[in-house]
PDB file of N, CA, C and O in Angstrom:
ATOM      1  N   MET A  14       0.842  -1.180   0.000  1.00  0.00           N
ATOM      2  CA  MET A  14       0.000   0.000   0.000  1.00  0.00           C
ATOM      3  C   MET A  14       0.887   1.242   0.000  1.00  0.00           C
ATOM      4  O   MET A  14       1.865   1.323   0.717  1.00  0.00           O
ATOM      5  N   GLU A  15       0.503   2.191  -0.829  1.00  0.00           N
ATOM      6  CA  GLU A  15       1.317   3.396  -0.941  1.00  0.00           C
ATOM      7  C   GLU A  15       1.040   4.364   0.211  1.00  0.00           C
ATOM      8  O   GLU A  15      -0.013   4.328   0.835  1.00  0.00           O
ATOM      9  N   ASN A  16       2.020   5.200   0.474  1.00  0.00           N
ATOM     10  CA  ASN A  16       1.864   6.209   1.522  1.00  0.00           C
ATOM     11  C   ASN A  16       0.998   7.347   1.018  1.00  0.00           C
ATOM     12  O   ASN A  16       1.085   7.743  -0.135  1.00  0.00           O
ATOM     13  N   ILE A  17       0.175   7.866   1.899  1.00  0.00           N
ATOM     14  CA  ILE A  17      -0.676   8.997   1.571  1.00  0.00           C
ATOM     15  C   ILE A  17      -0.089  10.231   2.245  1.00  0.00           C
ATOM     16  O   ILE A  17       0.121  10.245   3.452  1.00  0.00           O
ATOM     17  N   ASP A  18       0.199  11.246   1.437  1.00  0.00           N
ATOM     18  CA  ASP A  18       0.764  12.496   1.942  1.00  0.00           C
ATOM     19  C   ASP A  18      -0.394  13.425   2.321  1.00  0.00           C
ATOM     20  O   ASP A  18      -1.033  14.027   1.454  1.00  0.00           O
ATOM     21  N   GLN A  19      -0.664  13.506   3.614  1.00  0.00           N
ATOM     22  CA  GLN A  19      -1.776  14.308   4.099  1.00  0.00           C
ATOM     23  C   GLN A  19      -1.619  15.790   3.771  1.00  0.00           C
ATOM     24  O   GLN A  19      -2.620  16.497   3.599  1.00  0.00           O
ATOM     25  N   SER A  20      -0.389  16.270   3.668  1.00  0.00           N
ATOM     26  CA  SER A  20      -0.185  17.695   3.372  1.00  0.00           C
ATOM     27  C   SER A  20      -0.661  18.030   1.961  1.00  0.00           C
ATOM     28  O   SER A  20      -1.216  19.106   1.729  1.00  0.00           O
ATOM     29  N   ARG A  21      -0.467  17.118   1.014  1.00  0.00           N
ATOM     30  CA  ARG A  21      -0.955  17.350  -0.356  1.00  0.00           C
ATOM     31  C   ARG A  21      -2.476  17.381  -0.374  1.00  0.00           C
ATOM     32  O   ARG A  21      -3.081  18.241  -1.023  1.00  0.00           O
ATOM     33  N   ILE A  22      -3.085  16.446   0.339  1.00  0.00           N
ATOM     34  CA  ILE A  22      -4.539  16.396   0.400  1.00  0.00           C
ATOM     35  C   ILE A  22      -5.070  17.652   1.078  1.00  0.00           C
ATOM     36  O   ILE A  22      -6.062  18.237   0.644  1.00  0.00           O
ATOM     37  N   GLU A  23      -4.396  18.092   2.121  1.00  0.00           N
ATOM     38  CA  GLU A  23      -4.817  19.307   2.837  1.00  0.00           C
ATOM     39  C   GLU A  23      -4.736  20.532   1.923  1.00  0.00           C
ATOM     40  O   GLU A  23      -5.595  21.415   1.984  1.00  0.00           O
ATOM     41  N   ASP A  24      -3.723  20.598   1.067  1.00  0.00           N
ATOM     42  CA  ASP A  24      -3.620  21.706   0.114  1.00  0.00           C
ATOM     43  C   ASP A  24      -4.854  21.763  -0.780  1.00  0.00           C
ATOM     44  O   ASP A  24      -5.419  22.833  -1.010  1.00  0.00           O
ATOM     45  N   PHE A  25      -5.280  20.614  -1.269  1.00  0.00           N
ATOM     46  CA  PHE A  25      -6.466  20.572  -2.128  1.00  0.00           C
ATOM     47  C   PHE A  25      -7.732  20.859  -1.323  1.00  0.00           C
ATOM     48  O   PHE A  25      -8.648  21.513  -1.822  1.00  0.00           O
ATOM     49  N   ARG A  26      -7.781  20.395  -0.079  1.00  0.00           N
ATOM     50  CA  ARG A  26      -8.934  20.683   0.787  1.00  0.00           C
ATOM     51  C   ARG A  26      -9.073  22.197   0.971  1.00  0.00           C
ATOM     52  O   ARG A  26     -10.171  22.746   0.922  1.00  0.00           O
ATOM     53  N   GLN A  27      -7.953  22.882   1.167  1.00  0.00           N
ATOM     54  CA  GLN A  27      -7.982  24.331   1.331  1.00  0.00           C
ATOM     55  C   GLN A  27      -8.457  25.020   0.055  1.00  0.00           C
ATOM     56  O   GLN A  27      -9.214  25.984   0.106  1.00  0.00           O
ATOM     57  N   MET A  28      -8.014  24.517  -1.106  1.00  0.00           N
ATOM     58  CA  MET A  28      -8.474  25.091  -2.376  1.00  0.00           C
ATOM     59  C   MET A  28      -9.983  24.904  -2.541  1.00  0.00           C
ATOM     60  O   MET A  28     -10.681  25.814  -2.992  1.00  0.00           O
ATOM     61  N   ILE A  29     -10.489  23.739  -2.174  1.00  0.00           N
ATOM     62  CA  ILE A  29     -11.927  23.460  -2.275  1.00  0.00           C
ATOM     63  C   ILE A  29     -12.696  24.376  -1.330  1.00  0.00           C
ATOM     64  O   ILE A  29     -13.708  24.974  -1.715  1.00  0.00           O
ATOM     65  N   ASN A  30     -12.228  24.506  -0.100  1.00  0.00           N
ATOM     66  CA  ASN A  30     -12.898  25.386   0.865  1.00  0.00           C
ATOM     67  C   ASN A  30     -12.879  26.841   0.406  1.00  0.00           C
ATOM     68  O   ASN A  30     -13.860  27.568   0.566  1.00  0.00           O
ATOM     69  N   PHE A  31     -11.760  27.263  -0.166  1.00  0.00           N
ATOM     70  CA  PHE A  31     -11.667  28.622  -0.677  1.00  0.00           C
ATOM     71  C   PHE A  31     -12.654  28.823  -1.829  1.00  0.00           C
ATOM     72  O   PHE A  31     -13.319  29.858  -1.913  1.00  0.00           O
ATOM     73  N   ALA A  32     -12.766  27.834  -2.711  1.00  0.00           N
ATOM     74  CA  ALA A  32     -13.711  27.928  -3.831  1.00  0.00           C
ATOM     75  C   ALA A  32     -15.143  28.025  -3.324  1.00  0.00           C
ATOM     76  O   ALA A  32     -15.944  28.805  -3.848  1.00  0.00           O
ATOM     77  N   LYS A  33     -15.462  27.259  -2.291  1.00  0.00           N
ATOM     78  CA  LYS A  33     -16.815  27.297  -1.731  1.00  0.00           C
ATOM     79  C   LYS A  33     -17.112  28.657  -1.105  1.00  0.00           C
ATOM     80  O   LYS A  33     -18.177  29.227  -1.333  1.00  0.00           O
ATOM     81  N   SER A  34     -16.178  29.195  -0.322  1.00  0.00           N
ATOM     82  CA  SER A  34     -16.417  30.492   0.314  1.00  0.00           C
ATOM     83  C   SER A  34     -16.408  31.611  -0.722  1.00  0.00           C
ATOM     84  O   SER A  34     -17.183  32.560  -0.621  1.00  0.00           O
ATOM     85  N   SER A  35     -15.571  31.486  -1.712  1.00  0.00           N
ATOM     86  CA  SER A  35     -15.512  32.486  -2.777  1.00  0.00           C
ATOM     87  C   SER A  35     -16.809  32.503  -3.575  1.00  0.00           C
ATOM     88  O   SER A  35     -17.313  33.571  -3.941  1.00  0.00           O
ATOM     89  N   ALA A  36     -17.370  31.344  -3.830  1.00  0.00           N
ATOM     90  CA  ALA A  36     -18.624  31.262  -4.575  1.00  0.00           C
ATOM     91  C   ALA A  36     -19.764  31.900  -3.790  1.00  0.00           C
ATOM     92  O   ALA A  36     -20.644  32.538  -4.365  1.00  0.00           O
ATOM     93  N   LYS A  37     -19.738  31.767  -2.471  1.00  0.00           N
ATOM     94  CA  LYS A  37     -20.779  32.389  -1.639  1.00  0.00           C
ATOM     95  C   LYS A  37     -20.650  33.908  -1.631  1.00  0.00           C
ATOM     96  O   LYS A  37     -21.638  34.623  -1.707  1.00  0.00           O
ATOM     97  N   GLN A  38     -19.423  34.398  -1.529  1.00  0.00           N
ATOM     98  CA  GLN A  38     -19.198  35.839  -1.413  1.00  0.00           C
ATOM     99  C   GLN A  38     -19.335  36.553  -2.750  1.00  0.00           C
ATOM    100  O   GLN A  38     -19.936  37.616  -2.826  1.00  0.00           O
ATOM    101  N   ASN A  39     -18.770  35.985  -3.787  1.00  0.00           N
ATOM    102  CA  ASN A  39     -18.721  36.670  -5.079  1.00  0.00           C
ATOM    103  C   ASN A  39     -19.754  36.160  -6.064  1.00  0.00           C
ATOM    104  O   ASN A  39     -19.807  36.637  -7.186  1.00  0.00           O
ATOM    105  N   LYS A  40     -20.506  35.170  -5.644  1.00  0.00           N
ATOM    106  CA  LYS A  40     -21.495  34.543  -6.522  1.00  0.00           C
ATOM    107  C   LYS A  40     -20.849  34.024  -7.791  1.00  0.00           C
ATOM    108  O   LYS A  40     -21.463  33.998  -8.851  1.00  0.00           O
ATOM    109  N   SER A  41     -19.579  33.686  -7.702  1.00  0.00           N
ATOM    110  CA  SER A  41     -18.917  33.067  -8.842  1.00  0.00           C
ATOM    111  C   SER A  41     -19.370  31.615  -8.909  1.00  0.00           C
ATOM    112  O   SER A  41     -19.972  31.089  -7.978  1.00  0.00           O
ATOM    113  N   SER A  42     -19.067  30.988  -9.984  1.00  0.00           N
ATOM    114  CA  SER A  42     -19.538  29.632 -10.190  1.00  0.00           C
ATOM    115  C   SER A  42     -18.678  28.630  -9.422  1.00  0.00           C
ATOM    116  O   SER A  42     -17.493  28.450  -9.726  1.00  0.00           O
ATOM    117  N   LEU A  43     -19.284  27.992  -8.447  1.00  0.00           N
ATOM    118  CA  LEU A  43     -18.583  26.958  -7.692  1.00  0.00           C
ATOM    119  C   LEU A  43     -18.180  25.819  -8.619  1.00  0.00           C
ATOM    120  O   LEU A  43     -17.081  25.289  -8.519  1.00  0.00           O
ATOM    121  N   ASP A  44     -19.070  25.484  -9.547  1.00  0.00           N
ATOM    122  CA  ASP A  44     -18.787  24.382 -10.461  1.00  0.00           C
ATOM    123  C   ASP A  44     -17.551  24.665 -11.317  1.00  0.00           C
ATOM    124  O   ASP A  44     -16.727  23.788 -11.532  1.00  0.00           O
ATOM    125  N   GLU A  45     -17.400  25.910 -11.774  1.00  0.00           N
ATOM    126  CA  GLU A  45     -16.214  26.272 -12.562  1.00  0.00           C
ATOM    127  C   GLU A  45     -14.947  26.121 -11.735  1.00  0.00           C
ATOM    128  O   GLU A  45     -13.938  25.602 -12.222  1.00  0.00           O
ATOM    129  N   GLU A  46     -14.994  26.599 -10.499  1.00  0.00           N
ATOM    130  CA  GLU A  46     -13.815  26.494  -9.633  1.00  0.00           C
ATOM    131  C   GLU A  46     -13.488  25.029  -9.324  1.00  0.00           C
ATOM    132  O   GLU A  46     -12.332  24.629  -9.335  1.00  0.00           O
ATOM    133  N   LEU A  47     -14.510  24.244  -9.042  1.00  0.00           N
ATOM    134  CA  LEU A  47     -14.282  22.824  -8.747  1.00  0.00           C
ATOM    135  C   LEU A  47     -13.767  22.089  -9.979  1.00  0.00           C
ATOM    136  O   LEU A  47     -12.932  21.190  -9.857  1.00  0.00           O
ATOM    137  N   ASN A  48     -14.235  22.468 -11.157  1.00  0.00           N
ATOM    138  CA  ASN A  48     -13.718  21.858 -12.390  1.00  0.00           C
ATOM    139  C   ASN A  48     -12.235  22.156 -12.559  1.00  0.00           C
ATOM    140  O   ASN A  48     -11.456  21.289 -12.955  1.00  0.00           O
ATOM    141  N   ARG A  49     -11.848  23.388 -12.244  1.00  0.00           N
ATOM    142  CA  ARG A  49     -10.435  23.765 -12.346  1.00  0.00           C
ATOM    143  C   ARG A  49      -9.587  22.947 -11.373  1.00  0.00           C
ATOM    144  O   ARG A  49      -8.534  22.420 -11.732  1.00  0.00           O
ATOM    145  N   ILE A  50     -10.073  22.817 -10.151  1.00  0.00           N
ATOM    146  CA  ILE A  50      -9.341  22.039  -9.143  1.00  0.00           C
ATOM    147  C   ILE A  50      -9.283  20.569  -9.554  1.00  0.00           C
ATOM    148  O   ILE A  50      -8.244  19.908  -9.412  1.00  0.00           O
ATOM    149  N   GLN A  51     -10.384  20.056 -10.099  1.00  0.00           N
ATOM    150  CA  GLN A  51     -10.414  18.656 -10.533  1.00  0.00           C
ATOM    151  C   GLN A  51      -9.401  18.415 -11.649  1.00  0.00           C
ATOM    152  O   GLN A  51      -8.707  17.397 -11.655  1.00  0.00           O
ATOM    153  N   LYS A  52      -9.296  19.347 -12.578  1.00  0.00           N
ATOM    154  CA  LYS A  52      -8.320  19.201 -13.665  1.00  0.00           C
ATOM    155  C   LYS A  52      -6.899  19.171 -13.120  1.00  0.00           C
ATOM    156  O   LYS A  52      -6.057  18.419 -13.600  1.00  0.00           O
ATOM    157  N   MET A  53      -6.647  20.004 -12.119  1.00  0.00           N
ATOM    158  CA  MET A  53      -5.308  20.008 -11.505  1.00  0.00           C
ATOM    159  C   MET A  53      -5.027  18.674 -10.825  1.00  0.00           C
ATOM    160  O   MET A  53      -3.938  18.115 -10.955  1.00  0.00           O
ATOM    161  N   ALA A  54      -5.999  18.156 -10.110  1.00  0.00           N
ATOM    162  CA  ALA A  54      -5.807  16.913  -9.360  1.00  0.00           C
ATOM    163  C   ALA A  54      -5.673  15.716 -10.285  1.00  0.00           C
ATOM    164  O   ALA A  54      -4.916  14.784 -10.011  1.00  0.00           O
ATOM    165  N   ASP A  55      -6.403  15.750 -11.388  1.00  0.00           N
ATOM    166  CA  ASP A  55      -6.472  14.596 -12.287  1.00  0.00           C
ATOM    167  C   ASP A  55      -5.455  14.672 -13.432  1.00  0.00           C
ATOM    168  O   ASP A  55      -5.395  13.789 -14.269  1.00  0.00           O
ATOM    169  N   SER A  56      -4.652  15.726 -13.442  1.00  0.00           N
ATOM    170  CA  SER A  56      -3.658  15.929 -14.494  1.00  0.00           C
ATOM    171  C   SER A  56      -2.488  14.962 -14.337  1.00  0.00           C
ATOM    172  O   SER A  56      -2.134  14.549 -13.229  1.00  0.00           O
ATOM    173  N   CYS A  57      -1.867  14.642 -15.453  1.00  0.00           N
ATOM    174  CA  CYS A  57      -0.680  13.781 -15.392  1.00  0.00           C
ATOM    175  C   CYS A  57       0.475  14.516 -14.719  1.00  0.00           C
ATOM    176  O   CYS A  57       1.447  13.887 -14.305  1.00  0.00           O
ATOM    177  N   LEU A  58       0.376  15.830 -14.593  1.00  0.00           N
ATOM    178  CA  LEU A  58       1.420  16.613 -13.928  1.00  0.00           C
ATOM    179  C   LEU A  58       1.164  16.795 -12.434  1.00  0.00           C
ATOM    180  O   LEU A  58       1.946  17.423 -11.738  1.00  0.00           O
ATOM    181  N   SER A  59       0.069  16.248 -11.961  1.00  0.00           N
ATOM    182  CA  SER A  59      -0.299  16.390 -10.560  1.00  0.00           C
ATOM    183  C   SER A  59       0.715  15.692  -9.659  1.00  0.00           C
ATOM    184  O   SER A  59       1.199  14.606  -9.978  1.00  0.00           O
ATOM    185  N   PRO A  60       1.016  16.305  -8.505  1.00  0.00           N
ATOM    186  CA  PRO A  60       1.941  15.664  -7.565  1.00  0.00           C
ATOM    187  C   PRO A  60       1.275  14.545  -6.756  1.00  0.00           C
ATOM    188  O   PRO A  60       1.933  13.875  -5.981  1.00  0.00           O
ATOM    189  N   LEU A  61      -0.035  14.345  -6.956  1.00  0.00           N
ATOM    190  CA  LEU A  61      -0.766  13.360  -6.165  1.00  0.00           C
ATOM    191  C   LEU A  61      -0.548  11.945  -6.682  1.00  0.00           C
ATOM    192  O   LEU A  61      -0.433  11.719  -7.884  1.00  0.00           O
ATOM    193  N   SER A  62      -0.540  11.011  -5.755  1.00  0.00           N
ATOM    194  CA  SER A  62      -0.511   9.604  -6.138  1.00  0.00           C
ATOM    195  C   SER A  62      -1.913   9.193  -6.594  1.00  0.00           C
ATOM    196  O   SER A  62      -2.878   9.962  -6.461  1.00  0.00           O
ATOM    197  N   TYR A  63      -2.039   7.993  -7.091  1.00  0.00           N
ATOM    198  CA  TYR A  63      -3.344   7.490  -7.539  1.00  0.00           C
ATOM    199  C   TYR A  63      -4.356   7.510  -6.397  1.00  0.00           C
ATOM    200  O   TYR A  63      -5.480   7.979  -6.558  1.00  0.00           O
ATOM    201  N   THR A  64      -3.950   7.035  -5.236  1.00  0.00           N
ATOM    202  CA  THR A  64      -4.843   7.002  -4.068  1.00  0.00           C
ATOM    203  C   THR A  64      -5.212   8.409  -3.618  1.00  0.00           C
ATOM    204  O   THR A  64      -6.372   8.693  -3.325  1.00  0.00           O
ATOM    205  N   GLU A  65      -4.232   9.307  -3.567  1.00  0.00           N
ATOM    206  CA  GLU A  65      -4.489  10.687  -3.168  1.00  0.00           C
ATOM    207  C   GLU A  65      -5.439  11.370  -4.147  1.00  0.00           C
ATOM    208  O   GLU A  65      -6.328  12.124  -3.745  1.00  0.00           O
ATOM    209  N   THR A  66      -5.262  11.084  -5.439  1.00  0.00           N
ATOM    210  CA  THR A  66      -6.154  11.652  -6.451  1.00  0.00           C
ATOM    211  C   THR A  66      -7.583  11.211  -6.194  1.00  0.00           C
ATOM    212  O   THR A  66      -8.520  12.015  -6.263  1.00  0.00           O
ATOM    213  N   GLY A  67      -7.774   9.946  -5.870  1.00  0.00           N
ATOM    214  CA  GLY A  67      -9.111   9.439  -5.560  1.00  0.00           C
ATOM    215  C   GLY A  67      -9.731  10.151  -4.371  1.00  0.00           C
ATOM    216  O   GLY A  67     -10.925  10.484  -4.385  1.00  0.00           O
ATOM    217  N   ILE A  68      -8.937  10.405  -3.361  1.00  0.00           N
ATOM    218  CA  ILE A  68      -9.428  11.107  -2.170  1.00  0.00           C
ATOM    219  C   ILE A  68      -9.845  12.533  -2.528  1.00  0.00           C
ATOM    220  O   ILE A  68     -10.912  12.999  -2.135  1.00  0.00           O
ATOM    221  N   VAL A  69      -9.017  13.227  -3.296  1.00  0.00           N
ATOM    222  CA  VAL A  69      -9.319  14.604  -3.682  1.00  0.00           C
ATOM    223  C   VAL A  69     -10.554  14.654  -4.584  1.00  0.00           C
ATOM    224  O   VAL A  69     -11.424  15.507  -4.409  1.00  0.00           O
ATOM    225  N   LEU A  70     -10.662  13.737  -5.538  1.00  0.00           N
ATOM    226  CA  LEU A  70     -11.837  13.714  -6.413  1.00  0.00           C
ATOM    227  C   LEU A  70     -13.102  13.441  -5.612  1.00  0.00           C
ATOM    228  O   LEU A  70     -14.162  14.010  -5.902  1.00  0.00           O
ATOM    229  N   ASP A  71     -13.002  12.627  -4.584  1.00  0.00           N
ATOM    230  CA  ASP A  71     -14.150  12.385  -3.708  1.00  0.00           C
ATOM    231  C   ASP A  71     -14.521  13.660  -2.947  1.00  0.00           C
ATOM    232  O   ASP A  71     -15.706  13.978  -2.800  1.00  0.00           O
ATOM    233  N   MET A  72     -13.529  14.399  -2.482  1.00  0.00           N
ATOM    234  CA  MET A  72     -13.798  15.658  -1.782  1.00  0.00           C
ATOM    235  C   MET A  72     -14.493  16.651  -2.720  1.00  0.00           C
ATOM    236  O   MET A  72     -15.407  17.374  -2.303  1.00  0.00           O
ATOM    237  N   ILE A  73     -14.077  16.685  -3.985  1.00  0.00           N
ATOM    238  CA  ILE A  73     -14.702  17.571  -4.961  1.00  0.00           C
ATOM    239  C   ILE A  73     -16.145  17.147  -5.200  1.00  0.00           C
ATOM    240  O   ILE A  73     -17.048  17.986  -5.247  1.00  0.00           O
ATOM    241  N   TRP A  74     -16.373  15.862  -5.331  1.00  0.00           N
ATOM    242  CA  TRP A  74     -17.732  15.356  -5.536  1.00  0.00           C
ATOM    243  C   TRP A  74     -18.625  15.756  -4.364  1.00  0.00           C
ATOM    244  O   TRP A  74     -19.744  16.222  -4.559  1.00  0.00           O
ATOM    245  N   ARG A  75     -18.103  15.600  -3.151  1.00  0.00           N
ATOM    246  CA  ARG A  75     -18.873  15.968  -1.959  1.00  0.00           C
ATOM    247  C   ARG A  75     -19.171  17.467  -1.922  1.00  0.00           C
ATOM    248  O   ARG A  75     -20.245  17.891  -1.501  1.00  0.00           O
ATOM    249  N   ALA A  76     -18.203  18.291  -2.345  1.00  0.00           N
ATOM    250  CA  ALA A  76     -18.413  19.738  -2.364  1.00  0.00           C
ATOM    251  C   ALA A  76     -19.514  20.111  -3.361  1.00  0.00           C
ATOM    252  O   ALA A  76     -20.300  21.024  -3.117  1.00  0.00           O
ATOM    253  N   ARG A  77     -19.587  19.388  -4.464  1.00  0.00           N
ATOM    254  CA  ARG A  77     -20.630  19.657  -5.463  1.00  0.00           C
ATOM    255  C   ARG A  77     -22.010  19.266  -4.968  1.00  0.00           C
ATOM    256  O   ARG A  77     -22.998  19.843  -5.367  1.00  0.00           O
ATOM    257  N   HIS A  78     -22.065  18.256  -4.136  1.00  0.00           N
ATOM    258  CA  HIS A  78     -23.353  17.700  -3.713  1.00  0.00           C
ATOM    259  C   HIS A  78     -23.728  18.052  -2.271  1.00  0.00           C
ATOM    260  O   HIS A  78     -24.571  17.409  -1.681  1.00  0.00           O
ATOM    261  N   SER A  79     -23.084  19.083  -1.730  1.00  0.00           N
ATOM    262  CA  SER A  79     -23.426  19.479  -0.353  1.00  0.00           C
ATOM    263  C   SER A  79     -24.177  20.781  -0.331  1.00  0.00           C
ATOM    264  O   SER A  79     -24.252  21.501  -1.262  1.00  0.00           O
TER     265      SER A  79
END
C-alpha cells in the first residue's frame, strides 16, 4: 500500500474550501472552480498519487453535492 501524503490532500482541501467560500461571497460559479481544481488533481502533472487523487476527487464530488 502506498503512503498517503496528508499535506498534499490538505492543500487541495484548502483550495476546495476557498472555492466554496468564494462562490458564496462573489457569486462566482462553484462548479467552474471545482472543475479547475479537478483538472489540476487529475492531471498527469499532478503531484498526487493514484490514491491521493481518488481522495481529492471524492472531496470535490462531496463539495458539489453538499
